[in-house]
Each structure stands twice: as C-alpha cells, then as structure tokens.
Amino acid sequence: MNTITKEELQNLIGNEDAVGKYFQIEVLDFADNFAKCAMPITDKHQNPLAIAHGGAIFSLADLCFETACHAAGRFCVNTQTSISFLNKGIGDKLFAEAKLLKSGSKMVVYEVKVTDTENTLVAQGQITGYCLGRVEELMNKNPQK
C-alpha cells in the first residue's frame, strides 16, 4: 500500500505538471488504483462554441489516470488512449474518475470517465500506461517547490 498524501499528489498534478497547473486540475479523492479529479470550466477550457474543449477534457482524463497511478505508488506514462466524447462539457466544473482494469509488471490499463456537475457522462475511455518506476523516485527528482 502506498503512503502518498493528498498534498503530495496535488503538488505532482497541479504544480509540477504544467498541463495540470494550466487547467487547474484538483485531486478530490484517491485510493490504491483509483482517483477522482476535478477541473473548472473557464474561458481557457472552452472551445469557440463555449463548451469544454476536447483537449481540456482529454487532459483531465489523462491527469486523473496519472493520479491513480501515483496513488498506487507507480509513475506511469500514457502509451495509448481511446476516448469517446459522448455529451457536451458544460457547467462550471468537470469530474474524472480513473479505475484500474489490469495491472502487469510494466503495463497498466485504466478506465476513465468524465462527468459534469449533473453527473452526465461527458466522455469515457481507456488508457494504457507504461510504468517507469515508483512515484517516490519522481518525487525525489522534483522536490516540492
């Protein structure tokens, strides 16, 4: 079982990761092989139709996957993603949940769902990741600022 704290996870996702910082990704909850994150929908998250941009939704899903990997004590990179955009990303916030489907010695597969404040399914996907090491190694390379 991993002993990473919420503050350490938030630092890795929301401060050390430039995309997470830009999109204001927030860690809400986590357990071994699970994470829930949120992202506000502001002007910088929207496309010209005033709905959440697909790239912002993808980034939320990817960073939630990353958070779930870190919560399990692993540092993994995304090697393949399949995501379906099912409904408009509207409202003031989106939420993502990542749950482990399969874990191997170097590869992991997670299911990721993105919902809005009304719990409407906005996007759903599957992310395969390659694990490079333990999250502690990443934290030692990037000490909190």
PDB file of C-alpha atoms in Angstrom:
ATOM      1  CA  MET A   1       0.000   0.000   0.000  1.00  0.00           C
ATOM      2  CA  ASN A   2       1.256   3.452  -0.914  1.00  0.00           C
ATOM      3  CA  THR A   3       1.569   6.239   1.609  1.00  0.00           C
ATOM      4  CA  ILE A   4       1.472   9.285  -0.676  1.00  0.00           C
ATOM      5  CA  THR A   5      -0.555  12.152   0.747  1.00  0.00           C
ATOM      6  CA  LYS A   6      -3.235  14.210  -0.958  1.00  0.00           C
ATOM      7  CA  GLU A   7      -0.964  17.251  -0.737  1.00  0.00           C
ATOM      8  CA  GLU A   8       1.871  15.362  -2.472  1.00  0.00           C
ATOM      9  CA  LEU A   9      -0.489  14.156  -5.204  1.00  0.00           C
ATOM     10  CA  GLN A  10      -1.873  17.655  -5.687  1.00  0.00           C
ATOM     11  CA  ASN A  11       1.654  19.036  -5.950  1.00  0.00           C
ATOM     12  CA  LEU A  12       2.617  16.470  -8.613  1.00  0.00           C
ATOM     13  CA  ILE A  13      -0.573  17.013 -10.641  1.00  0.00           C
ATOM     14  CA  GLY A  14      -1.357  20.676 -10.024  1.00  0.00           C
ATOM     15  CA  ASN A  15       2.072  22.268  -9.643  1.00  0.00           C
ATOM     16  CA  GLU A  16       4.823  20.064 -11.090  1.00  0.00           C
ATOM     17  CA  ASP A  17       2.777  19.151 -14.190  1.00  0.00           C
ATOM     18  CA  ALA A  18       2.489  22.198 -16.471  1.00  0.00           C
ATOM     19  CA  VAL A  19      -0.756  20.989 -18.091  1.00  0.00           C
ATOM     20  CA  GLY A  20      -2.325  20.176 -14.732  1.00  0.00           C
ATOM     21  CA  LYS A  21      -1.353  23.613 -13.468  1.00  0.00           C
ATOM     22  CA  TYR A  22      -2.671  25.361 -16.577  1.00  0.00           C
ATOM     23  CA  PHE A  23      -6.021  23.539 -16.496  1.00  0.00           C
ATOM     24  CA  GLN A  24      -6.275  23.857 -12.685  1.00  0.00           C
ATOM     25  CA  ILE A  25      -6.706  20.101 -12.074  1.00  0.00           C
ATOM     26  CA  GLU A  26      -7.662  19.316  -8.479  1.00  0.00           C
ATOM     27  CA  VAL A  27      -7.278  15.946  -6.737  1.00  0.00           C
ATOM     28  CA  LEU A  28     -10.549  15.186  -4.919  1.00  0.00           C
ATOM     29  CA  ASP A  29     -10.157  11.584  -3.778  1.00  0.00           C
ATOM     30  CA  PHE A  30      -7.852   8.623  -4.229  1.00  0.00           C
ATOM     31  CA  ALA A  31      -7.147   5.081  -3.091  1.00  0.00           C
ATOM     32  CA  ASP A  32      -4.914   2.323  -4.425  1.00  0.00           C
ATOM     33  CA  ASN A  33      -5.550   2.218  -8.188  1.00  0.00           C
ATOM     34  CA  PHE A  34      -8.342   4.834  -8.113  1.00  0.00           C
ATOM     35  CA  ALA A  35      -8.523   8.608  -8.358  1.00  0.00           C
ATOM     36  CA  LYS A  36     -11.126  11.323  -8.721  1.00  0.00           C
ATOM     37  CA  CYS A  37     -10.132  14.750 -10.018  1.00  0.00           C
ATOM     38  CA  ALA A  38     -11.937  17.952 -10.991  1.00  0.00           C
ATOM     39  CA  MET A  39     -11.363  20.778 -13.436  1.00  0.00           C
ATOM     40  CA  PRO A  40     -13.224  24.087 -13.641  1.00  0.00           C
ATOM     41  CA  ILE A  41     -14.671  25.168 -16.957  1.00  0.00           C
ATOM     42  CA  THR A  42     -13.499  28.717 -17.615  1.00  0.00           C
ATOM     43  CA  ASP A  43     -12.795  30.641 -20.811  1.00  0.00           C
ATOM     44  CA  LYS A  44      -9.394  28.938 -21.155  1.00  0.00           C
ATOM     45  CA  HIS A  45     -11.073  25.492 -21.048  1.00  0.00           C
ATOM     46  CA  GLN A  46     -13.682  26.250 -23.727  1.00  0.00           C
ATOM     47  CA  ASN A  47     -13.789  25.963 -27.489  1.00  0.00           C
ATOM     48  CA  PRO A  48     -15.441  28.622 -29.726  1.00  0.00           C
ATOM     49  CA  LEU A  49     -18.855  27.008 -29.029  1.00  0.00           C
ATOM     50  CA  ALA A  50     -18.470  27.870 -25.296  1.00  0.00           C
ATOM     51  CA  ILE A  51     -18.304  24.210 -24.258  1.00  0.00           C
ATOM     52  CA  ALA A  52     -15.352  22.365 -22.762  1.00  0.00           C
ATOM     53  CA  HIS A  53     -12.658  21.833 -25.377  1.00  0.00           C
ATOM     54  CA  GLY A  54     -11.910  18.187 -26.213  1.00  0.00           C
ATOM     55  CA  GLY A  55      -8.249  18.795 -25.409  1.00  0.00           C
ATOM     56  CA  ALA A  56      -9.147  20.046 -21.933  1.00  0.00           C
ATOM     57  CA  ILE A  57     -11.407  17.015 -21.350  1.00  0.00           C
ATOM     58  CA  PHE A  58      -8.647  14.702 -22.570  1.00  0.00           C
ATOM     59  CA  SER A  59      -6.134  16.412 -20.275  1.00  0.00           C
ATOM     60  CA  LEU A  60      -8.443  15.946 -17.281  1.00  0.00           C
ATOM     61  CA  ALA A  61      -8.819  12.227 -18.106  1.00  0.00           C
ATOM     62  CA  ASP A  62      -5.065  11.790 -18.621  1.00  0.00           C
ATOM     63  CA  LEU A  63      -4.117  13.566 -15.403  1.00  0.00           C
ATOM     64  CA  CYS A  64      -6.706  11.581 -13.449  1.00  0.00           C
ATOM     65  CA  PHE A  65      -5.099   8.398 -14.835  1.00  0.00           C
ATOM     66  CA  GLU A  66      -1.720   9.749 -13.724  1.00  0.00           C
ATOM     67  CA  THR A  67      -3.111  10.484 -10.244  1.00  0.00           C
ATOM     68  CA  ALA A  68      -4.485   6.939  -9.916  1.00  0.00           C
ATOM     69  CA  CYS A  69      -1.110   5.501 -10.916  1.00  0.00           C
ATOM     70  CA  HIS A  70       0.655   7.714  -8.360  1.00  0.00           C
ATOM     71  CA  ALA A  71      -1.882   6.679  -5.698  1.00  0.00           C
ATOM     72  CA  ALA A  72      -0.874   3.066  -6.377  1.00  0.00           C
ATOM     73  CA  GLY A  73       2.775   4.030  -5.921  1.00  0.00           C
ATOM     74  CA  ARG A  74       3.690   3.914  -9.613  1.00  0.00           C
ATOM     75  CA  PHE A  75       4.986   6.501 -12.049  1.00  0.00           C
ATOM     76  CA  CYS A  76       3.478   5.664 -15.450  1.00  0.00           C
ATOM     77  CA  VAL A  77       3.256   7.420 -18.787  1.00  0.00           C
ATOM     78  CA  ASN A  78       0.316   7.210 -21.153  1.00  0.00           C
ATOM     79  CA  THR A  79       1.115   4.969 -24.119  1.00  0.00           C
ATOM     80  CA  GLN A  80      -2.335   4.696 -25.694  1.00  0.00           C
ATOM     81  CA  THR A  81      -5.723   6.285 -25.124  1.00  0.00           C
ATOM     82  CA  SER A  82      -9.126   5.574 -26.573  1.00  0.00           C
ATOM     83  CA  ILE A  83     -11.682   8.191 -25.591  1.00  0.00           C
ATOM     84  CA  SER A  84     -15.230   8.828 -26.749  1.00  0.00           C
ATOM     85  CA  PHE A  85     -16.806  12.239 -26.288  1.00  0.00           C
ATOM     86  CA  LEU A  86     -20.453  11.482 -25.517  1.00  0.00           C
ATOM     87  CA  ASN A  87     -22.024  14.762 -24.382  1.00  0.00           C
ATOM     88  CA  LYS A  88     -21.196  18.461 -24.204  1.00  0.00           C
ATOM     89  CA  GLY A  89     -18.898  19.577 -21.420  1.00  0.00           C
ATOM     90  CA  ILE A  90     -20.998  22.353 -19.898  1.00  0.00           C
ATOM     91  CA  GLY A  91     -21.498  23.875 -16.476  1.00  0.00           C
ATOM     92  CA  ASP A  92     -18.804  25.198 -14.206  1.00  0.00           C
ATOM     93  CA  LYS A  93     -16.832  22.018 -13.467  1.00  0.00           C
ATOM     94  CA  LEU A  94     -15.987  18.566 -14.834  1.00  0.00           C
ATOM     95  CA  PHE A  95     -15.018  15.480 -12.851  1.00  0.00           C
ATOM     96  CA  ALA A  96     -12.930  12.474 -13.854  1.00  0.00           C
ATOM     97  CA  GLU A  97     -12.635   9.060 -12.239  1.00  0.00           C
ATOM     98  CA  ALA A  98      -9.920   6.552 -13.125  1.00  0.00           C
ATOM     99  CA  LYS A  99     -10.211   2.903 -12.056  1.00  0.00           C
ATOM    100  CA  LEU A 100      -7.673   0.141 -12.623  1.00  0.00           C
ATOM    101  CA  LEU A 101      -8.766  -2.611 -15.021  1.00  0.00           C
ATOM    102  CA  LYS A 102      -5.493  -4.556 -15.377  1.00  0.00           C
ATOM    103  CA  SER A 103      -2.066  -4.344 -13.795  1.00  0.00           C
ATOM    104  CA  GLY A 104       1.057  -6.044 -15.086  1.00  0.00           C
ATOM    105  CA  SER A 105       4.712  -5.749 -14.163  1.00  0.00           C
ATOM    106  CA  LYS A 106       5.243  -2.787 -16.532  1.00  0.00           C
ATOM    107  CA  MET A 107       1.846  -2.076 -18.138  1.00  0.00           C
ATOM    108  CA  VAL A 108      -1.441  -0.895 -16.626  1.00  0.00           C
ATOM    109  CA  VAL A 109      -4.901  -0.324 -18.096  1.00  0.00           C
ATOM    110  CA  TYR A 110      -7.396   2.116 -16.568  1.00  0.00           C
ATOM    111  CA  GLU A 111     -10.992   3.012 -17.344  1.00  0.00           C
ATOM    112  CA  VAL A 112     -11.613   6.756 -17.163  1.00  0.00           C
ATOM    113  CA  LYS A 113     -14.989   8.506 -17.048  1.00  0.00           C
ATOM    114  CA  VAL A 114     -15.608  12.258 -17.211  1.00  0.00           C
ATOM    115  CA  THR A 115     -18.883  13.703 -15.914  1.00  0.00           C
ATOM    116  CA  ASP A 116     -20.349  17.156 -15.359  1.00  0.00           C
ATOM    117  CA  THR A 117     -21.984  18.628 -12.254  1.00  0.00           C
ATOM    118  CA  GLU A 118     -25.284  16.929 -13.186  1.00  0.00           C
ATOM    119  CA  ASN A 119     -23.462  13.543 -13.371  1.00  0.00           C
ATOM    120  CA  THR A 120     -23.964  13.415 -17.158  1.00  0.00           C
ATOM    121  CA  LEU A 121     -21.341  11.227 -18.816  1.00  0.00           C
ATOM    122  CA  VAL A 122     -19.303  13.623 -20.966  1.00  0.00           C
ATOM    123  CA  ALA A 123     -16.515  11.237 -22.034  1.00  0.00           C
ATOM    124  CA  GLN A 124     -15.413   7.687 -21.401  1.00  0.00           C
ATOM    125  CA  GLY A 125     -12.192   5.992 -22.311  1.00  0.00           C
ATOM    126  CA  GLN A 126      -9.458   3.533 -21.636  1.00  0.00           C
ATOM    127  CA  ILE A 127      -5.833   4.438 -21.017  1.00  0.00           C
ATOM    128  CA  THR A 128      -2.868   2.089 -21.231  1.00  0.00           C
ATOM    129  CA  GLY A 129       0.244   3.172 -19.410  1.00  0.00           C
ATOM    130  CA  TYR A 130       3.864   2.078 -19.219  1.00  0.00           C
ATOM    131  CA  CYS A 131       5.295   2.181 -15.703  1.00  0.00           C
ATOM    132  CA  LEU A 132       8.732   3.755 -15.390  1.00  0.00           C
ATOM    133  CA  GLY A 133       9.210   3.308 -11.660  1.00  0.00           C
ATOM    134  CA  ARG A 134       7.972   4.181  -8.201  1.00  0.00           C
ATOM    135  CA  VAL A 135       6.284   7.507  -7.546  1.00  0.00           C
ATOM    136  CA  GLU A 136       8.850   8.205  -4.802  1.00  0.00           C
ATOM    137  CA  GLU A 137      11.543   8.328  -7.499  1.00  0.00           C
ATOM    138  CA  LEU A 138       9.556  11.001  -9.330  1.00  0.00           C
ATOM    139  CA  MET A 139       9.037  12.972  -6.118  1.00  0.00           C
ATOM    140  CA  ASN A 140      12.789  12.850  -5.381  1.00  0.00           C
ATOM    141  CA  LYS A 141      13.547  14.209  -8.866  1.00  0.00           C
ATOM    142  CA  ASN A 142      11.017  17.013  -8.427  1.00  0.00           C
ATOM    143  CA  PRO A 143      11.055  18.111  -4.783  1.00  0.00           C
ATOM    144  CA  GLN A 144       8.163  20.368  -3.791  1.00  0.00           C
ATOM    145  CA  LYS A 145       8.817  23.989  -4.600  1.00  0.00           C
TER     146      LYS A 145
END
